[in-house]
Tab-separated table of C-alpha atoms and ligand atoms in Angstrom:
chain	number	residue	atom	x	y	z
A	1	MET	CA	0.000	0.000	0.000
A	2	ALA	CA	1.238	3.484	-0.807
A	3	LEU	CA	2.447	5.543	2.111
A	4	LEU	CA	-0.066	8.270	2.924
A	5	THR	CA	0.700	10.117	6.122
A	6	HIS	CA	-2.053	11.786	8.074
A	7	SER	CA	-0.735	15.253	7.254
A	8	VAL	CA	-0.556	14.598	3.495
A	9	ALA	CA	-4.062	13.080	3.500
A	10	HIS	CA	-5.317	16.139	5.361
A	11	LEU	CA	-3.612	18.498	2.924
A	12	LEU	CA	-5.035	16.766	-0.153
A	13	SER	CA	-8.560	16.540	1.215
A	14	GLU	CA	-8.487	20.215	2.225
A	15	ARG	CA	-7.431	21.246	-1.280
A	16	LEU	CA	-10.071	19.028	-2.889
A	17	ALA	CA	-12.754	20.384	-0.545
A	18	ALA	CA	-11.802	23.952	-1.468
A	19	TYR	CA	-12.048	23.007	-5.157
A	20	GLN	CA	-15.437	21.421	-4.582
A	21	GLN	CA	-16.667	24.495	-2.739
A	22	SER	CA	-15.713	26.664	-5.706
A	23	GLY	CA	-17.654	24.315	-7.990
A	24	LEU	CA	-14.460	23.245	-9.778
A	25	LEU	CA	-14.131	19.630	-8.680
A	26	ARG	CA	-13.407	17.295	-11.582
A	27	GLN	CA	-14.638	13.719	-11.616
A	28	LEU	CA	-14.320	10.930	-14.166
A	29	ARG	CA	-17.698	9.955	-15.570
A	30	ASN	CA	-18.302	7.027	-17.864
A	31	ALA	CA	-19.702	8.130	-21.251
A	32	ASP	CA	-20.603	4.620	-22.473
A	33	GLY	CA	-24.096	4.394	-23.928
A	34	LEU	CA	-24.728	8.148	-23.782
A	35	VAL	CA	-25.632	10.335	-26.750
A	36	ASP	CA	-22.631	12.532	-27.624
A	37	PHE	CA	-23.404	16.244	-27.398
A	38	CYS	CA	-20.063	17.364	-26.025
A	39	SER	CA	-17.032	15.596	-27.486
A	40	ASN	CA	-14.541	16.897	-30.061
A	41	ASP	CA	-15.539	14.179	-32.546
A	42	TYR	CA	-17.019	16.929	-34.718
A	43	LEU	CA	-17.296	14.830	-37.888
A	44	GLY	CA	-18.181	11.511	-36.242
A	45	PHE	CA	-14.891	10.003	-37.525
A	46	ALA	CA	-14.194	8.269	-34.209
A	47	ARG	CA	-17.299	6.195	-34.903
A	48	SER	CA	-16.796	5.839	-38.665
A	49	PRO	CA	-16.899	2.217	-39.929
A	50	GLU	CA	-15.033	3.306	-43.113
A	51	LEU	CA	-12.148	4.823	-41.139
A	52	LYS	CA	-12.062	1.814	-38.845
A	53	ALA	CA	-11.906	-0.528	-41.868
A	54	ALA	CA	-9.100	1.532	-43.481
A	55	ILE	CA	-7.075	1.391	-40.252
A	56	GLN	CA	-7.674	-2.346	-39.881
A	57	GLN	CA	-6.622	-2.918	-43.488
A	58	ALA	CA	-3.385	-1.012	-42.918
A	59	ASP	CA	-2.905	-2.998	-39.726
A	60	VAL	CA	-3.237	-6.338	-41.532
A	61	ALA	CA	-0.835	-5.209	-44.279
A	62	GLN	CA	1.873	-4.454	-41.705
A	63	THR	CA	2.283	-7.935	-40.237
A	64	ARG	CA	5.937	-7.416	-39.332
A	65	ALA	CA	5.458	-4.152	-37.469
A	66	ARG	CA	5.897	-3.991	-33.701
A	67	THR	CA	2.975	-3.357	-31.392
A	68	GLY	CA	4.859	-0.565	-29.626
A	69	ALA	CA	7.467	1.913	-30.847
A	70	THR	CA	9.893	0.532	-28.189
A	71	GLY	CA	11.459	3.894	-27.458
A	72	SER	CA	12.015	7.480	-28.496
A	73	ARG	CA	12.360	8.050	-32.226
A	74	LEU	CA	15.895	9.202	-31.490
A	75	LEU	CA	16.642	5.691	-30.196
A	76	ALA	CA	14.871	2.570	-31.440
A	77	GLY	CA	11.472	4.094	-32.101
A	78	GLN	CA	12.136	5.515	-35.567
A	79	THR	CA	10.329	3.875	-38.509
A	80	THR	CA	10.193	4.503	-42.245
A	81	LEU	CA	6.432	4.680	-41.885
A	82	ALA	CA	6.653	7.703	-39.568
A	83	ASN	CA	8.801	9.528	-42.137
A	84	VAL	CA	6.473	8.640	-44.993
A	85	VAL	CA	3.437	9.802	-43.021
A	86	GLU	CA	5.203	13.043	-42.064
A	87	GLU	CA	6.041	13.733	-45.711
A	88	GLU	CA	2.394	13.154	-46.547
A	89	LEU	CA	1.265	15.440	-43.708
A	90	ALA	CA	3.614	18.191	-44.916
A	91	ARG	CA	2.217	17.886	-48.441
A	92	PHE	CA	-1.365	17.857	-47.134
A	93	TYR	CA	-0.873	20.944	-44.958
A	94	GLY	CA	0.931	22.829	-47.727
A	95	THR	CA	4.326	23.187	-46.104
A	96	GLU	CA	7.843	21.719	-46.091
A	97	SER	CA	7.805	19.427	-43.110
A	98	ALA	CA	5.838	17.820	-40.316
A	99	LEU	CA	6.879	16.252	-37.039
A	100	ILE	CA	4.531	13.901	-35.197
A	101	PHE	CA	4.043	14.315	-31.449
A	102	ASN	CA	2.213	11.938	-29.115
A	103	SER	CA	-0.584	14.449	-28.539
A	104	GLY	CA	-1.532	18.056	-29.141
A	105	TYR	CA	-0.620	18.752	-25.545
A	106	ASP	CA	2.910	17.440	-26.148
A	107	ALA	CA	3.229	19.339	-29.428
A	108	ASN	CA	2.310	22.697	-27.867
A	109	LEU	CA	4.377	22.023	-24.777
A	110	GLY	CA	7.429	21.137	-26.861
A	111	LEU	CA	7.058	23.958	-29.352
A	112	LEU	CA	6.487	26.807	-26.909
A	113	ALA	CA	9.029	25.634	-24.368
A	114	CYS	CA	11.916	25.329	-26.808
A	115	LEU	CA	11.384	27.920	-29.533
A	116	PRO	CA	11.408	31.200	-27.548
A	117	LYS	CA	14.657	31.332	-25.550
A	118	ALA	CA	16.017	33.718	-22.923
A	119	GLY	CA	16.296	37.136	-24.565
A	120	ASP	CA	13.316	36.412	-26.846
A	121	THR	CA	9.732	37.471	-26.225
A	122	LEU	CA	6.593	35.356	-26.376
A	123	LEU	CA	3.197	37.029	-26.753
A	124	THR	CA	0.154	34.848	-26.131
A	125	ASP	CA	-3.574	35.413	-26.397
A	126	GLU	CA	-5.197	35.258	-22.957
A	127	LEU	CA	-7.473	32.390	-24.102
A	128	ILE	CA	-4.895	29.963	-25.462
A	129	HIS	CA	-5.138	26.317	-24.418
A	130	ALA	CA	-3.520	25.003	-21.225
A	131	SER	CA	-0.901	23.123	-23.268
A	132	MET	CA	0.376	26.380	-24.773
A	133	ILE	CA	0.268	28.080	-21.378
A	134	ASP	CA	2.306	25.251	-19.866
A	135	GLY	CA	4.801	25.362	-22.746
A	136	ALA	CA	5.122	29.141	-22.339
A	137	ARG	CA	5.756	28.691	-18.607
A	138	LEU	CA	8.641	26.350	-19.385
A	139	SER	CA	10.235	28.838	-21.761
A	140	TYR	CA	12.869	31.272	-20.505
A	141	ALA	CA	11.576	34.002	-22.800
A	142	THR	CA	9.953	37.203	-21.541
A	143	ARG	CA	6.205	36.664	-21.740
A	144	TYR	CA	3.255	38.966	-22.311
A	145	ARG	CA	-0.417	38.036	-22.453
A	146	PHE	CA	-2.618	40.136	-24.723
A	147	ARG	CA	-6.381	40.591	-24.499
A	148	HIS	CA	-8.309	38.015	-26.494
A	149	ASN	CA	-8.241	38.817	-30.232
A	150	ASP	CA	-7.425	42.471	-29.425
A	151	LEU	CA	-5.140	43.723	-32.214
A	152	THR	CA	-4.458	47.056	-30.489
A	153	ASP	CA	-3.237	45.220	-27.420
A	154	VAL	CA	-1.127	42.889	-29.604
A	155	GLU	CA	0.480	45.900	-31.286
A	156	ASN	CA	1.163	47.600	-27.937
A	157	LYS	CA	2.839	44.456	-26.627
A	158	LEU	CA	4.833	44.059	-29.847
A	159	LYS	CA	6.092	47.639	-29.484
A	160	GLN	CA	6.940	46.976	-25.825
A	161	ALA	CA	8.813	43.809	-26.807
A	162	ARG	CA	10.761	45.580	-29.531
A	163	GLU	CA	11.676	48.466	-27.204
A	164	SER	CA	12.789	46.333	-24.273
A	165	GLN	CA	14.551	43.524	-26.134
A	166	LYS	CA	15.970	44.897	-29.334
A	167	ASN	CA	17.940	41.831	-30.365
A	168	GLY	CA	15.632	38.985	-29.367
A	169	GLN	CA	13.154	37.187	-31.606
A	170	VAL	CA	9.478	37.844	-30.919
A	171	PHE	CA	6.911	35.033	-31.187
A	172	VAL	CA	3.120	35.397	-31.145
A	173	ALA	CA	1.064	32.323	-30.209
A	174	VAL	CA	-2.660	31.980	-30.885
A	175	GLU	CA	-5.339	29.401	-31.647
A	176	SER	CA	-7.045	29.680	-35.031
A	177	LEU	CA	-10.452	28.575	-33.732
A	178	TYR	CA	-10.648	29.092	-29.989
A	179	SER	CA	-11.754	26.195	-27.830
A	180	MET	CA	-12.849	28.547	-25.055
A	181	ASP	CA	-15.233	30.860	-26.944
A	182	GLY	CA	-15.593	29.159	-30.338
A	183	ASP	CA	-14.480	32.325	-32.127
A	184	VAL	CA	-11.769	32.753	-34.732
A	185	ALA	CA	-8.449	34.626	-34.491
A	186	PRO	CA	-7.923	37.577	-36.874
A	187	LEU	CA	-5.107	35.623	-38.519
A	188	ARG	CA	-4.505	37.911	-41.494
A	189	ASP	CA	-4.243	41.011	-39.282
A	190	LEU	CA	-2.004	39.114	-36.867
A	191	ALA	CA	0.234	38.045	-39.757
A	192	ASP	CA	0.398	41.706	-40.920
A	193	LEU	CA	1.377	42.844	-37.406
A	194	CYS	CA	3.968	40.087	-37.178
A	195	ASP	CA	5.450	41.218	-40.504
A	196	ARG	CA	5.554	44.815	-39.309
A	197	TYR	CA	7.344	43.982	-36.053
A	198	ASP	CA	9.426	41.104	-37.413
A	199	ALA	CA	7.667	38.566	-35.193
A	200	ALA	CA	6.935	34.900	-35.913
A	201	LEU	CA	3.370	33.581	-35.734
A	202	LEU	CA	2.546	30.202	-34.121
A	203	VAL	CA	-0.965	28.844	-34.626
A	204	ASP	CA	-2.686	26.011	-32.792
A	205	GLU	CA	-5.171	24.561	-35.289
A	206	ALA	CA	-6.567	21.901	-32.912
A	207	HIS	CA	-10.206	22.826	-33.408
A	208	ALA	CA	-9.980	23.953	-37.046
A	209	THR	CA	-8.243	20.792	-38.293
A	210	GLY	CA	-10.627	18.763	-40.431
A	211	LEU	CA	-13.232	21.532	-40.494
A	212	TYR	CA	-11.776	24.431	-42.498
A	213	GLY	CA	-9.884	24.572	-45.779
A	214	PRO	CA	-10.769	22.802	-49.028
A	215	ASN	CA	-9.823	19.384	-47.575
A	216	GLY	CA	-9.880	20.131	-43.859
A	217	GLU	CA	-6.328	21.546	-43.743
A	218	GLY	CA	-7.354	24.179	-41.190
A	219	LEU	CA	-7.910	27.929	-41.133
A	220	VAL	CA	-4.374	28.950	-42.079
A	221	VAL	CA	-4.676	27.123	-45.399
A	222	ALA	CA	-8.295	28.262	-45.803
A	223	MET	CA	-7.024	31.856	-45.614
A	224	GLY	CA	-3.939	31.203	-47.782
A	225	LEU	CA	-1.590	32.175	-44.949
A	226	GLN	CA	0.595	29.079	-44.835
A	227	ASP	CA	3.694	31.016	-45.941
A	228	ARG	CA	3.176	33.650	-43.229
A	229	VAL	CA	2.962	31.315	-40.236
A	230	LEU	CA	6.096	29.770	-38.757
A	231	ALA	CA	4.453	26.753	-37.113
A	232	ARG	CA	1.029	25.175	-36.984
A	233	VAL	CA	-0.101	22.511	-34.548
A	234	HIS	CA	-2.607	20.043	-35.988
A	235	THR	CA	-4.165	17.574	-33.585
A	236	PHE	CA	-5.728	14.302	-34.659
A	237	GLY	CA	-7.812	13.534	-31.580
A	238	LYS	CA	-10.614	15.960	-32.361
A	239	ALA	CA	-12.351	16.154	-35.759
A	240	LEU	CA	-10.053	13.455	-37.154
A	241	GLY	CA	-11.252	10.988	-34.543
A	242	VAL	CA	-7.941	9.296	-33.675
A	243	HIS	CA	-5.004	10.522	-31.558
A	244	GLY	CA	-1.681	12.365	-31.803
A	245	ALA	CA	-0.586	15.616	-33.426
A	246	ALA	CA	1.926	17.183	-35.768
A	247	VAL	CA	3.810	20.452	-35.861
A	248	VAL	CA	4.027	21.569	-39.476
A	249	GLY	CA	6.264	24.263	-40.956
A	250	PRO	CA	9.643	24.819	-42.608
A	251	GLY	CA	12.145	21.949	-42.718
A	252	ILE	CA	14.537	23.725	-40.390
A	253	LEU	CA	11.811	23.942	-37.737
A	254	ARG	CA	11.476	20.139	-37.822
A	255	ASP	CA	15.261	19.764	-37.376
A	256	TYR	CA	15.108	22.224	-34.479
A	257	LEU	CA	12.250	20.411	-32.729
A	258	ILE	CA	13.958	17.031	-33.125
A	259	ASN	CA	16.901	18.536	-31.251
A	260	PHE	CA	15.220	20.717	-28.628
A	261	ALA	CA	11.565	19.716	-28.054
A	262	ARG	CA	11.731	17.643	-24.890
A	263	PRO	CA	8.253	16.038	-25.268
A	264	PHE	CA	9.523	14.687	-28.600
A	265	ILE	CA	12.977	13.609	-27.430
A	266	TYR	CA	12.283	12.059	-24.046
A	267	THR	CA	9.257	9.876	-24.676
A	268	THR	CA	8.320	6.626	-26.328
A	269	ALA	CA	7.059	7.393	-29.825
A	270	LEU	CA	3.496	6.590	-30.843
A	271	PRO	CA	3.050	2.930	-31.833
A	272	PRO	CA	3.001	2.078	-35.558
A	273	THR	CA	-0.788	1.584	-35.305
A	274	ALA	CA	-1.140	5.320	-34.675
A	275	CYS	CA	0.886	6.066	-37.810
A	276	TRP	CA	-1.410	3.826	-39.848
A	277	GLN	CA	-4.294	5.837	-38.476
A	278	PHE	CA	-2.715	9.048	-39.793
A	279	ALA	CA	-1.898	7.264	-43.032
A	280	ALA	CA	-5.500	6.139	-43.373
A	281	LEU	CA	-6.626	9.719	-42.796
A	282	THR	CA	-4.184	11.613	-44.957
A	283	CYS	CA	-2.902	9.252	-47.638
A	284	THR	CA	-6.316	8.273	-48.998
B	301	LIG	C1	-6.769	24.284	-28.488
B	301	LIG	C2	-6.216	22.961	-28.071
B	301	LIG	N1	-4.923	22.706	-28.302
B	301	LIG	C3	-4.363	21.536	-27.947
B	301	LIG	C4	-5.116	20.562	-27.316
B	301	LIG	C5	-4.450	19.279	-26.929
B	301	LIG	O1	-4.673	18.317	-27.908
B	301	LIG	P1	-4.637	16.764	-27.532
B	301	LIG	O2	-5.992	16.434	-27.004
B	301	LIG	O3	-4.294	16.081	-28.805
B	301	LIG	O4	-3.566	16.593	-26.493
B	301	LIG	C6	-6.468	20.771	-27.068
B	301	LIG	C7	-7.262	19.721	-26.410
B	301	LIG	O5	-8.225	19.930	-25.758
B	301	LIG	C8	-7.036	22.007	-27.450
B	301	LIG	O6	-8.326	22.280	-27.225
């Protein structure tokens, strides 16, 4: 039995009680047999017999593949399949390269923690997802939060960043379609501001993936802005109905993430089955 001293038990129950009193207590509830009015399976893909059949077919074709990746892709976990799928993802999302992460959370954490360094500045919308917030917290860059979708506030913070850190790189991180309010970022205006202040735009496309663009490539492609955004995060656990994520952008960004993104380096890669899922989604 795990050691739980009286004082630790008291501490935990006090914190949980305070959470409950504020109406914030989280509990796991079984969703089996319920009608789905709340998940991120926007297109019903997670329940699609066609997608399931395509994944099973790919599964059967790969008889010699391992069940698990067996390690980080920098050790034994690298497969040709992952590279092929990443090339396909890059083509699909209209950019040079893609790098698969185990989840959208990992992708945002890795990207925001390693790209802006000490001496750089990271500007984030106040409504970005927890994974971006956590990544930003791990970065040594100077951080500013701007009011949600407020271009005047973005510009003020960009000016502030340029005045206080003349030599550092400035990054601006937003979602394209916000999970909190369901509204859309003014991406074109943000890209214009980034151009004006020599900043790099990072866009989390978690909720736009599969829903916007001619083939579901997301809002950046829908607006023709793919050459004005440094990195996009596409997650596969929402409208695409499976799991995992990719950061897409220039080839050098992929090389950088392979070297510095800790949630990519220090974790067991997704199993080959997950890659077949992406293959079934993107290569068909
Ligand atoms: C905006 C946004 N980004 C990233 C994530 C994380 O994606 P994943 O569920 O693949 O970890 C979520 C998930 O809720 C999200 O809403």
